[in-house]
Amino acid sequence: VSALRRHASGSLDLRFATNIDGASFEAAICGLDPAATLVVISSKTFRTLETMANATKATNWLKGALGVEAVSVHLVAVTARPEAAEAFGVDPGSIFPIPESVGGRFSISSAIGLPVMLSIGVEGFAEFLEGFRAMDDHFASAPLEENLPVLMGLMRLWYSVFMRCETFAVVSYAADLGLFAPFLQQLEMESNGKSVDAQGEPMGVPTGPIVWGSTGTDAQHAFFQLLHQGTHLVPVDLIGVLRAMSDDLGAHDLLMANLFAQAEVLGFGVSAADLAAAGVPSNQAAHRVLPGNRPSTLLLLDELDPRTLGALVALYEHETAVQGAVLGIDSFDQWGVEAGKVIAERISAELGAPAGPSSHDLSTARALERYRSSRQI
């Protein structure tokens, strides 16, 4: 929704409450009129702790303002368990099903993308899906030496397995793609952050490199110093958009100039001879030499529209799956995440009950004791 804001109809104000922090929900409903609000509950299982906590608060908010009988008109659900949504109080005709086989982090092209459709319209969402289809077809049919997802997936493996790079960065030179790096963090690290293969045997090589990033030119003032001269080798994806997304063409020229300059300097550096020719004092040379040979991939999008964004997301989905296939791991489970959810539910129940003997380790028990002592009832 953020990336495609320029393609939105503008008739709807979309808010998101994805965090269980109460401040997140308060910010989402701030200034809204319940009578003019549609609540979309998106949950594959309809039992995720933070999602259902926010869904309950949203439902109570609607009930308090409009009465119980009006809730069904303002509530829809997207889920793989329609029966659970119906039991929660969603009208059966307002449930958008998704297949159980669709992983959450691969689901934006399913009914989970309903907010995107609400924002850019049915035709815009169809274009979004066409972008996915185009990349799907490319992945399925292009020769390996020209296959973008295959090449990107193999490069990820080359740098993480053979060059022992523990992280890679993604920098989008487009402010509207500010949420793309966090999106990729879930897509890649939740998929391939595994230490055993699909048969349960320990992996002998690194898997699931850490994903991080930001937008240019903000990133240049934050972590590019480390990319250029640090002791860590960090491959970086640089994403640019050829067509300006504002009326200020001069600003876009400057933005793109920074993108191309960073790619060039990462690759080829600045030598002592370059510095001497520029008149830099010799006693500064050691501090100002940039070694270069820092890997980067330059992705240029014609424009940031629904079709192109769909293709970009599909590109990273497929390269993530390529890594998993070559490594022989299951990219589509996330048991580490599930374990934390189970323990969180247990602790949540304990916090609402009188303190008693703890079943937790000493560190956790003391943290819970301190929280109880400061908890506001």
mmCIF file of C-alpha atoms in Angstrom:
data_model
loop_
_atom_site.group_PDB
_atom_site.id
_atom_site.type_symbol
_atom_site.label_atom_id
_atom_site.label_comp_id
_atom_site.label_asym_id
_atom_site.label_seq_id
_atom_site.Cartn_x
_atom_site.Cartn_y
_atom_site.Cartn_z
ATOM 1 C CA VAL A 1 0.000 0.000 0.000
ATOM 2 C CA SER A 2 2.825 2.375 0.848
ATOM 3 C CA ALA A 3 4.784 1.577 -2.315
ATOM 4 C CA LEU A 4 1.742 2.097 -4.549
ATOM 5 C CA ARG A 5 0.396 5.212 -2.830
ATOM 6 C CA ARG A 6 0.606 7.201 -6.088
ATOM 7 C CA HIS A 7 -1.744 4.663 -7.700
ATOM 8 C CA ALA A 8 -4.300 4.759 -4.876
ATOM 9 C CA SER A 9 -7.778 6.098 -5.495
ATOM 10 C CA GLY A 10 -7.454 8.367 -2.482
ATOM 11 C CA SER A 11 -11.017 7.670 -1.366
ATOM 12 C CA LEU A 12 -9.942 5.426 1.516
ATOM 13 C CA ASP A 13 -7.653 5.995 4.473
ATOM 14 C CA LEU A 14 -5.925 2.681 5.177
ATOM 15 C CA ARG A 15 -4.473 2.072 8.642
ATOM 16 C CA PHE A 16 -2.629 -1.015 9.865
ATOM 17 C CA ALA A 17 -2.366 -2.496 13.360
ATOM 18 C CA THR A 18 0.177 -5.311 13.090
ATOM 19 C CA ASN A 19 1.875 -4.942 16.464
ATOM 20 C CA ILE A 20 0.462 -6.174 19.763
ATOM 21 C CA ASP A 21 1.731 -2.993 21.428
ATOM 22 C CA GLY A 22 -1.391 -1.104 22.478
ATOM 23 C CA ALA A 23 0.121 2.122 21.157
ATOM 24 C CA SER A 24 0.042 0.652 17.637
ATOM 25 C CA PHE A 25 -3.701 0.005 17.829
ATOM 26 C CA GLU A 26 -4.384 3.421 19.348
ATOM 27 C CA ALA A 27 -2.520 5.097 16.499
ATOM 28 C CA ALA A 28 -4.455 3.037 13.942
ATOM 29 C CA ILE A 29 -7.893 4.122 15.158
ATOM 30 C CA CYS A 30 -6.966 7.683 16.108
ATOM 31 C CA GLY A 31 -9.480 10.087 14.594
ATOM 32 C CA LEU A 32 -11.541 7.393 12.869
ATOM 33 C CA ASP A 33 -15.334 7.295 12.811
ATOM 34 C CA PRO A 34 -16.447 3.723 13.622
ATOM 35 C CA ALA A 35 -19.555 4.181 11.462
ATOM 36 C CA ALA A 36 -17.338 4.849 8.434
ATOM 37 C CA THR A 37 -14.705 2.195 9.164
ATOM 38 C CA LEU A 38 -14.253 -1.289 7.726
ATOM 39 C CA VAL A 39 -12.073 -3.632 9.786
ATOM 40 C CA VAL A 40 -10.182 -6.317 7.849
ATOM 41 C CA ILE A 41 -8.839 -9.137 10.019
ATOM 42 C CA SER A 42 -6.068 -10.921 8.129
ATOM 43 C CA SER A 43 -4.959 -14.162 9.783
ATOM 44 C CA LYS A 44 -4.236 -17.467 8.116
ATOM 45 C CA THR A 45 -4.961 -19.517 11.238
ATOM 46 C CA PHE A 46 -7.206 -17.030 13.054
ATOM 47 C CA ARG A 47 -5.369 -17.769 16.248
ATOM 48 C CA THR A 48 -2.185 -15.686 16.021
ATOM 49 C CA LEU A 49 -1.898 -13.999 19.412
ATOM 50 C CA GLU A 50 -1.191 -10.417 18.356
ATOM 51 C CA THR A 51 -3.605 -10.459 15.427
ATOM 52 C CA MET A 52 -6.508 -11.791 17.448
ATOM 53 C CA ALA A 53 -5.783 -9.408 20.327
ATOM 54 C CA ASN A 54 -6.081 -6.466 17.931
ATOM 55 C CA ALA A 55 -9.124 -8.036 16.245
ATOM 56 C CA THR A 56 -10.856 -8.292 19.614
ATOM 57 C CA LYS A 57 -10.063 -4.678 20.440
ATOM 58 C CA ALA A 58 -11.315 -3.532 17.031
ATOM 59 C CA THR A 59 -14.533 -5.494 17.454
ATOM 60 C CA ASN A 60 -15.113 -4.069 20.930
ATOM 61 C CA TRP A 61 -14.418 -0.586 19.554
ATOM 62 C CA LEU A 62 -17.112 -1.098 16.923
ATOM 63 C CA LYS A 63 -19.561 -2.590 19.427
ATOM 64 C CA GLY A 64 -19.063 0.252 21.873
ATOM 65 C CA ALA A 65 -19.839 2.852 19.240
ATOM 66 C CA LEU A 66 -22.408 1.123 17.026
ATOM 67 C CA GLY A 67 -23.909 -1.721 19.042
ATOM 68 C CA VAL A 68 -23.501 -5.475 18.648
ATOM 69 C CA GLU A 69 -25.925 -5.750 15.738
ATOM 70 C CA ALA A 70 -23.876 -3.391 13.543
ATOM 71 C CA VAL A 71 -20.547 -5.177 13.859
ATOM 72 C CA SER A 72 -21.091 -7.659 11.044
ATOM 73 C CA VAL A 73 -21.495 -4.802 8.564
ATOM 74 C CA HIS A 74 -18.071 -3.398 9.479
ATOM 75 C CA LEU A 75 -16.049 -6.601 9.782
ATOM 76 C CA VAL A 76 -14.449 -8.854 7.150
ATOM 77 C CA ALA A 77 -11.837 -11.580 7.469
ATOM 78 C CA VAL A 78 -9.114 -13.139 5.332
ATOM 79 C CA THR A 79 -8.188 -16.610 6.547
ATOM 80 C CA ALA A 80 -7.561 -20.258 5.751
ATOM 81 C CA ARG A 81 -9.982 -21.202 8.563
ATOM 82 C CA PRO A 82 -13.377 -19.702 7.673
ATOM 83 C CA GLU A 83 -15.047 -21.618 10.489
ATOM 84 C CA ALA A 84 -12.830 -19.856 13.055
ATOM 85 C CA ALA A 85 -13.650 -16.452 11.559
ATOM 86 C CA GLU A 86 -17.356 -17.254 11.663
ATOM 87 C CA ALA A 87 -17.064 -18.351 15.302
ATOM 88 C CA PHE A 88 -15.367 -15.025 16.047
ATOM 89 C CA GLY A 89 -18.418 -13.203 14.721
ATOM 90 C CA VAL A 90 -17.597 -12.474 11.074
ATOM 91 C CA ASP A 91 -20.529 -12.913 8.698
ATOM 92 C CA PRO A 92 -19.940 -15.947 6.417
ATOM 93 C CA GLY A 93 -20.482 -13.743 3.371
ATOM 94 C CA SER A 94 -17.660 -11.448 4.516
ATOM 95 C CA ILE A 95 -14.936 -14.088 4.696
ATOM 96 C CA PHE A 96 -12.221 -14.200 2.020
ATOM 97 C CA PRO A 97 -10.602 -17.659 2.087
ATOM 98 C CA ILE A 98 -6.980 -18.420 1.289
ATOM 99 C CA PRO A 99 -5.533 -21.900 0.709
ATOM 100 C CA GLU A 100 -3.887 -23.604 3.674
ATOM 101 C CA SER A 101 -0.877 -24.274 1.440
ATOM 102 C CA VAL A 102 -0.081 -20.565 0.993
ATOM 103 C CA GLY A 103 2.649 -19.459 3.386
ATOM 104 C CA GLY A 104 1.950 -16.148 5.088
ATOM 105 C CA ARG A 105 5.075 -14.446 3.810
ATOM 106 C CA PHE A 106 4.302 -15.593 0.256
ATOM 107 C CA SER A 107 0.635 -14.603 0.404
ATOM 108 C CA ILE A 108 0.406 -10.981 -0.722
ATOM 109 C CA SER A 109 -0.929 -12.058 -4.139
ATOM 110 C CA SER A 110 -3.760 -13.993 -2.445
ATOM 111 C CA ALA A 111 -6.751 -12.551 -0.598
ATOM 112 C CA ILE A 112 -4.245 -11.330 2.017
ATOM 113 C CA GLY A 113 -3.668 -8.565 -0.523
ATOM 114 C CA LEU A 114 -7.228 -7.293 0.016
ATOM 115 C CA PRO A 115 -5.992 -3.980 1.503
ATOM 116 C CA VAL A 116 -3.861 -3.471 -1.610
ATOM 117 C CA MET A 117 -6.928 -4.005 -3.794
ATOM 118 C CA LEU A 118 -8.946 -1.621 -1.638
ATOM 119 C CA SER A 119 -6.229 0.971 -2.135
ATOM 120 C CA ILE A 120 -5.465 0.679 -5.867
ATOM 121 C CA GLY A 121 -8.727 -0.852 -7.103
ATOM 122 C CA VAL A 122 -9.603 -4.092 -8.845
ATOM 123 C CA GLU A 123 -7.911 -3.167 -12.136
ATOM 124 C CA GLY A 124 -4.778 -2.042 -10.325
ATOM 125 C CA PHE A 125 -4.655 -5.271 -8.353
ATOM 126 C CA ALA A 126 -5.067 -7.249 -11.578
ATOM 127 C CA GLU A 127 -1.974 -5.445 -12.894
ATOM 128 C CA PHE A 128 -0.204 -6.297 -9.631
ATOM 129 C CA LEU A 129 -0.975 -9.984 -10.224
ATOM 130 C CA GLU A 130 0.149 -9.706 -13.843
ATOM 131 C CA GLY A 131 3.547 -8.610 -12.563
ATOM 132 C CA PHE A 132 3.723 -11.758 -10.444
ATOM 133 C CA ARG A 133 2.682 -13.850 -13.448
ATOM 134 C CA ALA A 134 5.322 -12.298 -15.691
ATOM 135 C CA MET A 135 8.089 -13.104 -13.205
ATOM 136 C CA ASP A 136 6.646 -16.586 -12.615
ATOM 137 C CA ASP A 137 6.760 -17.248 -16.357
ATOM 138 C CA HIS A 138 10.306 -15.884 -16.599
ATOM 139 C CA PHE A 139 11.441 -18.096 -13.714
ATOM 140 C CA ALA A 140 9.797 -21.156 -15.254
ATOM 141 C CA SER A 141 11.071 -20.686 -18.806
ATOM 142 C CA ALA A 142 14.182 -18.514 -19.005
ATOM 143 C CA PRO A 143 17.556 -20.269 -19.512
ATOM 144 C CA LEU A 144 19.477 -20.555 -16.255
ATOM 145 C CA GLU A 145 22.169 -18.137 -17.392
ATOM 146 C CA GLU A 146 19.487 -15.470 -17.995
ATOM 147 C CA ASN A 147 17.118 -16.399 -15.177
ATOM 148 C CA LEU A 148 16.961 -13.524 -12.671
ATOM 149 C CA PRO A 149 15.687 -15.444 -9.619
ATOM 150 C CA VAL A 150 18.174 -18.264 -10.247
ATOM 151 C CA LEU A 151 21.093 -15.874 -10.679
ATOM 152 C CA MET A 152 20.162 -13.868 -7.584
ATOM 153 C CA GLY A 153 19.613 -16.991 -5.494
ATOM 154 C CA LEU A 154 22.960 -18.453 -6.570
ATOM 155 C CA MET A 155 24.737 -15.171 -5.860
ATOM 156 C CA ARG A 156 23.221 -15.138 -2.373
ATOM 157 C CA LEU A 157 24.570 -18.637 -1.826
ATOM 158 C CA TRP A 158 27.980 -17.790 -3.297
ATOM 159 C CA TYR A 159 28.482 -14.891 -0.929
ATOM 160 C CA SER A 160 26.978 -16.533 2.173
ATOM 161 C CA VAL A 161 28.397 -20.065 1.773
ATOM 162 C CA PHE A 162 31.711 -19.542 0.001
ATOM 163 C CA MET A 163 32.598 -15.943 0.904
ATOM 164 C CA ARG A 164 31.134 -16.318 4.426
ATOM 165 C CA CYS A 165 29.120 -13.087 4.240
ATOM 166 C CA GLU A 166 26.700 -13.179 7.160
ATOM 167 C CA THR A 167 24.501 -10.306 5.985
ATOM 168 C CA PHE A 168 23.329 -8.551 2.875
ATOM 169 C CA ALA A 169 21.745 -5.142 2.534
ATOM 170 C CA VAL A 170 18.894 -3.890 0.371
ATOM 171 C CA VAL A 171 18.795 -0.169 -0.386
ATOM 172 C CA SER A 172 15.907 1.265 -2.391
ATOM 173 C CA TYR A 173 16.515 4.638 -4.004
ATOM 174 C CA ALA A 174 12.784 5.302 -3.853
ATOM 175 C CA ALA A 175 11.157 6.662 -0.713
ATOM 176 C CA ASP A 176 7.935 4.786 -1.488
ATOM 177 C CA LEU A 177 9.858 1.502 -1.144
ATOM 178 C CA GLY A 178 10.813 2.347 2.431
ATOM 179 C CA LEU A 179 9.105 -0.793 3.767
ATOM 180 C CA PHE A 180 10.669 -3.145 1.217
ATOM 181 C CA ALA A 181 13.720 -4.134 3.288
ATOM 182 C CA PRO A 182 11.578 -5.054 6.349
ATOM 183 C CA PHE A 183 9.309 -7.030 4.014
ATOM 184 C CA LEU A 184 12.330 -8.974 2.734
ATOM 185 C CA GLN A 185 13.509 -9.626 6.272
ATOM 186 C CA GLN A 186 10.455 -11.762 6.892
ATOM 187 C CA LEU A 187 10.449 -13.313 3.432
ATOM 188 C CA GLU A 188 14.072 -14.451 3.487
ATOM 189 C CA MET A 189 15.009 -14.961 7.131
ATOM 190 C CA GLU A 190 11.786 -16.692 8.157
ATOM 191 C CA SER A 191 12.086 -18.940 5.112
ATOM 192 C CA ASN A 192 15.749 -19.932 5.173
ATOM 193 C CA GLY A 193 16.852 -19.327 8.750
ATOM 194 C CA LYS A 194 17.250 -23.066 9.362
ATOM 195 C CA SER A 195 20.043 -25.199 10.831
ATOM 196 C CA VAL A 196 18.817 -28.600 9.588
ATOM 197 C CA ASP A 197 17.918 -29.788 6.114
ATOM 198 C CA ALA A 198 14.549 -31.101 4.931
ATOM 199 C CA GLN A 199 15.454 -34.557 6.311
ATOM 200 C CA GLY A 200 16.323 -33.142 9.733
ATOM 201 C CA GLU A 201 20.086 -33.483 9.327
ATOM 202 C CA PRO A 202 22.396 -30.671 10.538
ATOM 203 C CA MET A 203 23.485 -28.244 7.851
ATOM 204 C CA GLY A 204 27.199 -28.091 7.190
ATOM 205 C CA VAL A 205 27.066 -24.640 5.597
ATOM 206 C CA PRO A 206 25.618 -21.257 6.560
ATOM 207 C CA THR A 207 21.968 -20.622 5.708
ATOM 208 C CA GLY A 208 19.652 -17.615 5.752
ATOM 209 C CA PRO A 209 21.955 -14.572 5.720
ATOM 210 C CA ILE A 210 20.737 -11.594 7.740
ATOM 211 C CA VAL A 211 18.769 -9.073 5.688
ATOM 212 C CA TRP A 212 18.834 -5.389 6.507
ATOM 213 C CA GLY A 213 18.611 -2.081 4.715
ATOM 214 C CA SER A 214 16.977 1.279 4.265
ATOM 215 C CA THR A 215 16.343 3.864 1.573
ATOM 216 C CA GLY A 216 18.888 5.980 -0.274
ATOM 217 C CA THR A 217 20.100 8.588 0.341
ATOM 218 C CA ASP A 218 19.324 8.129 4.056
ATOM 219 C CA ALA A 219 21.354 4.909 4.055
ATOM 220 C CA GLN A 220 24.417 6.724 2.740
ATOM 221 C CA HIS A 221 24.532 8.777 5.933
ATOM 222 C CA ALA A 222 23.863 5.759 8.130
ATOM 223 C CA PHE A 223 25.813 2.635 7.106
ATOM 224 C CA PHE A 224 27.489 3.142 3.729
ATOM 225 C CA GLN A 225 30.752 4.012 5.514
ATOM 226 C CA LEU A 226 30.850 0.398 6.697
ATOM 227 C CA LEU A 227 29.972 -0.905 3.232
ATOM 228 C CA HIS A 228 32.818 1.034 1.629
ATOM 229 C CA GLN A 229 35.628 0.822 4.194
ATOM 230 C CA GLY A 230 34.541 -1.553 6.939
ATOM 231 C CA THR A 231 36.035 -4.965 7.660
ATOM 232 C CA HIS A 232 32.742 -6.747 6.904
ATOM 233 C CA LEU A 233 32.006 -7.807 3.331
ATOM 234 C CA VAL A 234 28.333 -6.974 2.767
ATOM 235 C CA PRO A 235 26.728 -7.614 -0.637
ATOM 236 C CA VAL A 236 24.073 -5.003 -1.352
ATOM 237 C CA ASP A 237 21.089 -4.816 -3.680
ATOM 238 C CA LEU A 238 20.609 -1.291 -5.023
ATOM 239 C CA ILE A 239 17.107 -0.642 -6.396
ATOM 240 C CA GLY A 240 16.304 2.390 -8.506
ATOM 241 C CA VAL A 241 13.237 3.621 -10.393
ATOM 242 C CA LEU A 242 13.865 5.229 -13.777
ATOM 243 C CA ARG A 243 10.706 7.313 -13.942
ATOM 244 C CA ALA A 244 10.503 10.088 -11.362
ATOM 245 C CA MET A 245 7.814 9.672 -8.721
ATOM 246 C CA SER A 246 7.406 13.383 -8.171
ATOM 247 C CA ASP A 247 7.296 16.470 -10.367
ATOM 248 C CA ASP A 248 10.805 17.471 -9.280
ATOM 249 C CA LEU A 249 12.919 16.007 -12.090
ATOM 250 C CA GLY A 250 16.031 17.746 -10.799
ATOM 251 C CA ALA A 251 15.707 15.998 -7.451
ATOM 252 C CA HIS A 252 15.231 12.674 -9.222
ATOM 253 C CA ASP A 253 18.358 13.254 -11.311
ATOM 254 C CA LEU A 254 20.312 13.871 -8.109
ATOM 255 C CA LEU A 255 18.800 10.769 -6.472
ATOM 256 C CA MET A 256 19.755 8.583 -9.433
ATOM 257 C CA ALA A 257 23.219 10.155 -9.607
ATOM 258 C CA ASN A 258 23.767 9.037 -6.010
ATOM 259 C CA LEU A 259 22.559 5.531 -6.860
ATOM 260 C CA PHE A 260 24.915 5.146 -9.819
ATOM 261 C CA ALA A 261 27.817 6.710 -7.909
ATOM 262 C CA GLN A 262 27.444 4.309 -4.985
ATOM 263 C CA ALA A 263 27.359 1.301 -7.316
ATOM 264 C CA GLU A 264 30.494 2.511 -9.088
ATOM 265 C CA VAL A 265 32.472 3.277 -5.945
ATOM 266 C CA LEU A 266 31.447 0.012 -4.252
ATOM 267 C CA GLY A 267 32.711 -1.882 -7.255
ATOM 268 C CA PHE A 268 35.816 0.043 -8.228
ATOM 269 C CA GLY A 269 36.740 2.080 -5.166
ATOM 270 C CA VAL A 270 39.012 5.111 -4.940
ATOM 271 C CA SER A 271 42.750 4.465 -5.227
ATOM 272 C CA ALA A 272 45.704 6.294 -3.731
ATOM 273 C CA ALA A 273 46.576 7.470 -7.237
ATOM 274 C CA ASP A 274 43.058 8.906 -7.638
ATOM 275 C CA LEU A 275 43.470 10.794 -4.377
ATOM 276 C CA ALA A 276 46.906 12.120 -5.307
ATOM 277 C CA ALA A 277 45.582 13.336 -8.638
ATOM 278 C CA ALA A 278 42.809 15.159 -6.777
ATOM 279 C CA GLY A 279 45.376 16.879 -4.556
ATOM 280 C CA VAL A 280 44.590 14.993 -1.341
ATOM 281 C CA PRO A 281 47.496 15.249 1.140
ATOM 282 C CA SER A 282 49.502 12.040 1.383
ATOM 283 C CA ASN A 283 48.986 11.765 5.148
ATOM 284 C CA GLN A 284 45.230 11.383 4.516
ATOM 285 C CA ALA A 285 45.491 8.799 1.766
ATOM 286 C CA ALA A 286 45.283 5.698 3.961
ATOM 287 C CA HIS A 287 42.068 6.989 5.510
ATOM 288 C CA ARG A 288 40.453 7.953 2.219
ATOM 289 C CA VAL A 289 41.311 5.010 -0.001
ATOM 290 C CA LEU A 290 38.244 2.902 -0.811
ATOM 291 C CA PRO A 291 39.285 -0.626 -1.750
ATOM 292 C CA GLY A 292 36.318 -1.363 -4.016
ATOM 293 C CA ASN A 293 35.534 -4.935 -5.019
ATOM 294 C CA ARG A 294 32.471 -4.710 -2.776
ATOM 295 C CA PRO A 295 29.642 -6.658 -4.436
ATOM 296 C CA SER A 296 26.415 -4.956 -5.456
ATOM 297 C CA THR A 297 23.481 -5.790 -7.684
ATOM 298 C CA LEU A 298 21.798 -2.909 -9.476
ATOM 299 C CA LEU A 299 18.073 -3.397 -10.173
ATOM 300 C CA LEU A 300 16.435 -0.698 -12.299
ATOM 301 C CA LEU A 301 12.636 -0.564 -12.456
ATOM 302 C CA ASP A 302 10.995 1.297 -15.327
ATOM 303 C CA GLU A 303 8.514 2.770 -12.875
ATOM 304 C CA LEU A 304 6.975 1.947 -9.526
ATOM 305 C CA ASP A 305 3.535 0.778 -10.630
ATOM 306 C CA PRO A 306 1.440 -2.259 -9.604
ATOM 307 C CA ARG A 307 2.779 -4.534 -12.338
ATOM 308 C CA THR A 308 6.419 -3.715 -11.654
ATOM 309 C CA LEU A 309 6.027 -4.065 -7.893
ATOM 310 C CA GLY A 310 4.368 -7.458 -8.374
ATOM 311 C CA ALA A 311 7.299 -8.613 -10.495
ATOM 312 C CA LEU A 312 9.798 -7.287 -7.937
ATOM 313 C CA VAL A 313 8.137 -9.119 -5.049
ATOM 314 C CA ALA A 314 7.922 -12.333 -7.103
ATOM 315 C CA LEU A 315 11.608 -12.006 -8.010
ATOM 316 C CA TYR A 316 12.596 -12.093 -4.351
ATOM 317 C CA GLU A 317 10.084 -14.849 -3.553
ATOM 318 C CA HIS A 318 11.614 -17.069 -6.215
ATOM 319 C CA GLU A 319 15.251 -16.326 -5.347
ATOM 320 C CA THR A 320 14.426 -17.223 -1.736
ATOM 321 C CA ALA A 321 12.994 -20.555 -2.895
ATOM 322 C CA VAL A 322 16.055 -21.129 -5.107
ATOM 323 C CA GLN A 323 18.313 -20.843 -2.063
ATOM 324 C CA GLY A 324 16.203 -23.319 -0.146
ATOM 325 C CA ALA A 325 16.140 -25.790 -3.037
ATOM 326 C CA VAL A 326 19.915 -25.722 -3.529
ATOM 327 C CA LEU A 327 20.586 -25.993 0.209
ATOM 328 C CA GLY A 328 18.013 -28.766 0.606
ATOM 329 C CA ILE A 329 16.108 -27.016 3.393
ATOM 330 C CA ASP A 330 12.383 -26.432 3.824
ATOM 331 C CA SER A 331 11.767 -22.747 3.087
ATOM 332 C CA PHE A 332 8.084 -22.996 3.969
ATOM 333 C CA ASP A 333 7.994 -23.811 7.677
ATOM 334 C CA GLN A 334 8.869 -21.593 10.653
ATOM 335 C CA TRP A 335 8.918 -23.703 13.792
ATOM 336 C CA GLY A 336 11.234 -21.295 15.589
ATOM 337 C CA VAL A 337 8.555 -18.617 15.362
ATOM 338 C CA GLU A 338 5.843 -21.034 16.462
ATOM 339 C CA ALA A 339 7.732 -22.051 19.606
ATOM 340 C CA GLY A 340 7.970 -18.465 20.786
ATOM 341 C CA LYS A 341 4.236 -17.987 20.241
ATOM 342 C CA VAL A 342 3.404 -21.017 22.411
ATOM 343 C CA ILE A 343 5.550 -19.789 25.304
ATOM 344 C CA ALA A 344 4.199 -16.229 24.939
ATOM 345 C CA GLU A 345 0.640 -17.518 25.351
ATOM 346 C CA ARG A 346 1.673 -19.401 28.491
ATOM 347 C CA ILE A 347 3.399 -16.377 29.989
ATOM 348 C CA SER A 348 0.440 -14.165 29.114
ATOM 349 C CA ALA A 349 -1.857 -16.437 31.124
ATOM 350 C CA GLU A 350 0.594 -16.444 34.036
ATOM 351 C CA LEU A 351 0.749 -12.643 34.144
ATOM 352 C CA GLY A 352 -2.974 -12.474 34.768
ATOM 353 C CA ALA A 353 -2.836 -14.976 37.639
ATOM 354 C CA PRO A 354 -1.424 -14.704 41.180
ATOM 355 C CA ALA A 355 2.327 -15.249 41.368
ATOM 356 C CA GLY A 356 3.339 -18.790 42.211
ATOM 357 C CA PRO A 357 6.256 -21.175 41.723
ATOM 358 C CA SER A 358 7.880 -20.437 38.381
ATOM 359 C CA SER A 359 8.454 -23.022 35.674
ATOM 360 C CA HIS A 360 10.849 -20.704 33.842
ATOM 361 C CA ASP A 361 14.597 -20.307 33.975
ATOM 362 C CA LEU A 362 15.969 -17.947 36.626
ATOM 363 C CA SER A 363 16.551 -15.051 34.224
ATOM 364 C CA THR A 364 13.023 -15.199 32.808
ATOM 365 C CA ALA A 365 11.494 -15.713 36.258
ATOM 366 C CA ARG A 366 13.203 -12.590 37.597
ATOM 367 C CA ALA A 367 12.139 -10.559 34.560
ATOM 368 C CA LEU A 368 8.529 -11.659 35.089
ATOM 369 C CA GLU A 369 8.770 -10.846 38.798
ATOM 370 C CA ARG A 370 10.003 -7.346 38.030
ATOM 371 C CA TYR A 371 7.244 -6.825 35.465
ATOM 372 C CA ARG A 372 4.569 -7.967 37.926
ATOM 373 C CA SER A 373 5.886 -5.559 40.547
ATOM 374 C CA SER A 374 5.606 -2.603 38.161
ATOM 375 C CA ARG A 375 2.449 -3.718 36.331
ATOM 376 C CA GLN A 376 -0.351 -1.183 36.320
ATOM 377 C CA ILE A 377 -3.713 -2.775 37.055
#
